[in-house]
Amino acid sequence: MGFSASAQAPSGLAASFYYGPHIPWHTLSIYDFPVVEPDQASGVPDAFHAQRFYAYVSLGEVLASRPYFKDLKPEWLLGENQDWGSQIFDLSSPGLRDFLLKQVIEPVWQQGYRGFFFDTLDSYQLVAKTPEQREQQRQGLADLINQISQRYPQARFIFNRGFELMPLVEAPVDAIAAESLYQRWEAGKQRYAPVPEEDRQWLLGQFATMRDQYQVETIAIDYAPPNQRQQAREIAGKIAGHGVIPWVTNPELDMLGLGVREVLPRQVLLVHGGSNERFWELSDAVRYGLMPLQFQGLVPDIRAINSSMPAGTLQGRYAGIVVWLEEEELADADFEAWLVEQKNAGVPIAMLGYPAVDPVGPNAQAFGFEGRPTPLSPPTVTLQHEAMGFELALPKLIELSSPLHNSSAQPWLELRAGEHTYTPAATTPWGGYVFQPFMIRSILPGEKGEGLDRWVVNPLTFIREALQLPDMPIPDVTTENGRRLLFAHMDGDGFPSLAEVKGYQGQTDARVLLEEVLKRFEVPTTISVIEGEVAPHGLYPKMSAELEQIAREMFALPHVEAATHTYSHPFFWYDAQQMPGELYGPEGQLRLPIPDYQMDPMREVVGSAQYINNNLLADGKRTKMVLWSGDTLPTPEALAAARRGNLLNMNGSDTIITHSAPTWTLIKGIGLPKGDEYQVYAPNQNENIYTNEWSGPFYGFERVLETFELTESPHRFKPVNIYYHTYIASKTAALESLLRVYRWAQSQPLHPVFASDYARKVLDFNTMVIARDNDGWWVKGNGELRTLRLPEALPLPGLTNTHGVAGYREDGPGRYLHLSGAAAHWQPGSDSLPYLQQANGRLTTFARNDDGIQFSLAGHTSLEFAIGNADGCSLNHNDEPLKPVRRDGTLYHYRSAKHELEELRLHCSH
């Protein structure tokens, strides 16, 4: 799948060219020379202004579809390029050059582009036939480029060919690109064709001249069919072997192609349909499908089957398509045709629940489906994959929802009835499928309910095989520096309630929580209040002074950060927003009965945060988050309000796996995209769930320890999240269950963080870029998420020539790689250099030098860390030796009472 170690341009630089819709800015940012079509966006997003993106500009000709075409004077045009239907510029005209500078270059510069990729630089040769005419055009082009450079001295340039311009150009040129070194696209014949050897040698000669005489990089853009990814890799390797930067893509350049540095797509299209729930957020695709996708590093793009699908070529941009249907015959003809196109383009497809195409319709053959009659007698199992029967054995009485066979498939379940063979689960060359009842079934046939469903197929194994996922480093939000994360957060419900706890009768449960929990356990905790409960203009004005004082005392604690639990605590977000003046809706009470109030998402989120900032916080603290209330189904408008108010958000979903319900269907995803917004899910659930909606037993929250155990092994699915309401402190049994959970957490080797830190990691997960570079890897995020999980098939990094890798840990439920910042790249290898094996604090600095490492740590508790390969090494802090507290072979463990250690220096004599 990779390249040989020698297939690398000497500079180690990489380029990309993407002219399609929905520019993947994060993905392209991993390249040194990212080129995009500026008409596909309104400008470079603010987050990427620090990086140079190159805007495609046709400097030699223009299509009539360009907005400025109507303003061109006829005398500025020399003739037509009949192959493309475009008009060729007369660059000898000073008026045209001024026009292009003002009407083309200046708007692009204002959009944030600081680089330009100039195309069609040799178009004039189609119409300028005499040497004099060609020289006029050549000089005009050079004058225009120099003029642009003088106007914008920060600009850098890439030329498409334009070799003959280099002697005349004074502008800073980064690279010269040219199309078709090994394989070209013949537009007239609509086919790919090999480049003749004579043409290749001529182009290589030009490239060599450019590098030798002008010290610029050279880039070859070749073409290959989207479904021939391996062929594209081979072409890129050949190009790189000449010292040329490769980019291999489709003729439209609207897919994410590849070079020696190949981004491995993490986005997956999750198409859902057939749910009986009122809201799509409660569909099976969301409830059950998110976890196995996100745990394997995928980022879902979720769409209903009857909505529009992504534009452009998906190959290279999407890791695959998952179609999860809860009913049959939902796909219309347009969707089926679109799905066939994606299959032909080589995008892996997984069908779950029911077929995404009619198994006896016109598109069945494209997927190898062969319809079979419904069995007249119960089928018998003739072949069963080891991943089938995962949490629930196959039913003795088998009923087929989709009676079909697939002779081109690798069966995961094969049945026989009479003369017919049935294949309801299989992997195929195009992906794979599992149809009901062999995906998820209830342990009580015919009954539905939380905790009753079980996976019949191992979802991790099936998704990995069906989507043909490569072995790659997986961004992981559960861990940092080798330790499982720990944080607590509290929803402010019941803040005014009176406690039944001995010694606190007549006092609020909020006071109990402050004295018995928050002052005793210095676990980073995110505390929220409901403005409508604690404010003097809320429901309890006579208690407000007391409640606000308790909140101030809570927020003053150094290990507490502030959040809002909204203004009126919407119980049903969609209904409350749709019926802003009503107190009751189709499912019950919509919100707290605050007089003369109409529900408004901005008031609920930003307004309540401002109340907390202005009345409850001191010493520069600000509200960090909104913790969603009620059904925890915030509308896109509520999510947008949080983002505009600079508030992170969290809550929702129900991860409640226990020993009595030991099923992965109760391990949910990390968050949910909603249009342009994103809801971060709480990793675990609160005492309301474990006490049967606060009906008892009130000690039930201690069962969250079972959830912590089952989300740690055999896989670390979740961090440790102690999540509760204020009212948990109102009853003695409930309070004791919370204290037991805190005591357990204190005894574990965890990594404490705030909920806001976790939310930032989830958001970083969604945009982190992973790229393969020969046998090595490039990773780029925003610096919040610092852990990658390595599959067993991937070797550990060599530490000699790595960047951004502080160490690794292998003795847990996964192999975790520790990043020291936002970006990293490494090659596999084996050496005995020292490395950070684990720590309960964040790396604030890290550097490797000739005789050891230098690093700094900052945490929320007394620091603990371990260094591997530390034989013959000494650790110093402020020129004072720091002795290990214990040693395990070459692993040295250290401890400090301090929460922060700056400039730790490990000096090694070997």
GROMACS .gro file of C-alpha atoms in nm, residues 61-63 79-88 123 126-127 187-188:
model
   18
   61GLU     CA    1  -0.743   3.267  -2.074
   62VAL     CA    2  -1.092   3.293  -1.931
   63LEU     CA    3  -1.419   3.103  -1.942
   79GLY     CA    4  -0.896   3.429  -2.985
   80GLU     CA    5  -1.053   3.105  -2.865
   81ASN     CA    6  -0.913   2.789  -2.710
   82GLN     CA    7  -1.148   2.549  -2.885
   83ASP     CA    8  -1.059   2.254  -2.662
   84TRP     CA    9  -1.203   2.431  -2.356
   85GLY     CA   10  -1.431   2.693  -2.510
   86SER     CA   11  -1.236   2.972  -2.341
   87GLN     CA   12  -1.108   3.309  -2.462
   88ILE     CA   13  -0.733   3.378  -2.473
  123SER     CA   14  -0.221   2.968  -2.390
  126LEU     CA   15  -0.224   2.892  -2.965
  127VAL     CA   16  -0.283   3.226  -3.137
  187ALA     CA   17  -1.004   1.523  -2.293
  188GLY     CA   18  -1.100   1.482  -2.659
   0.00000   0.00000   0.00000
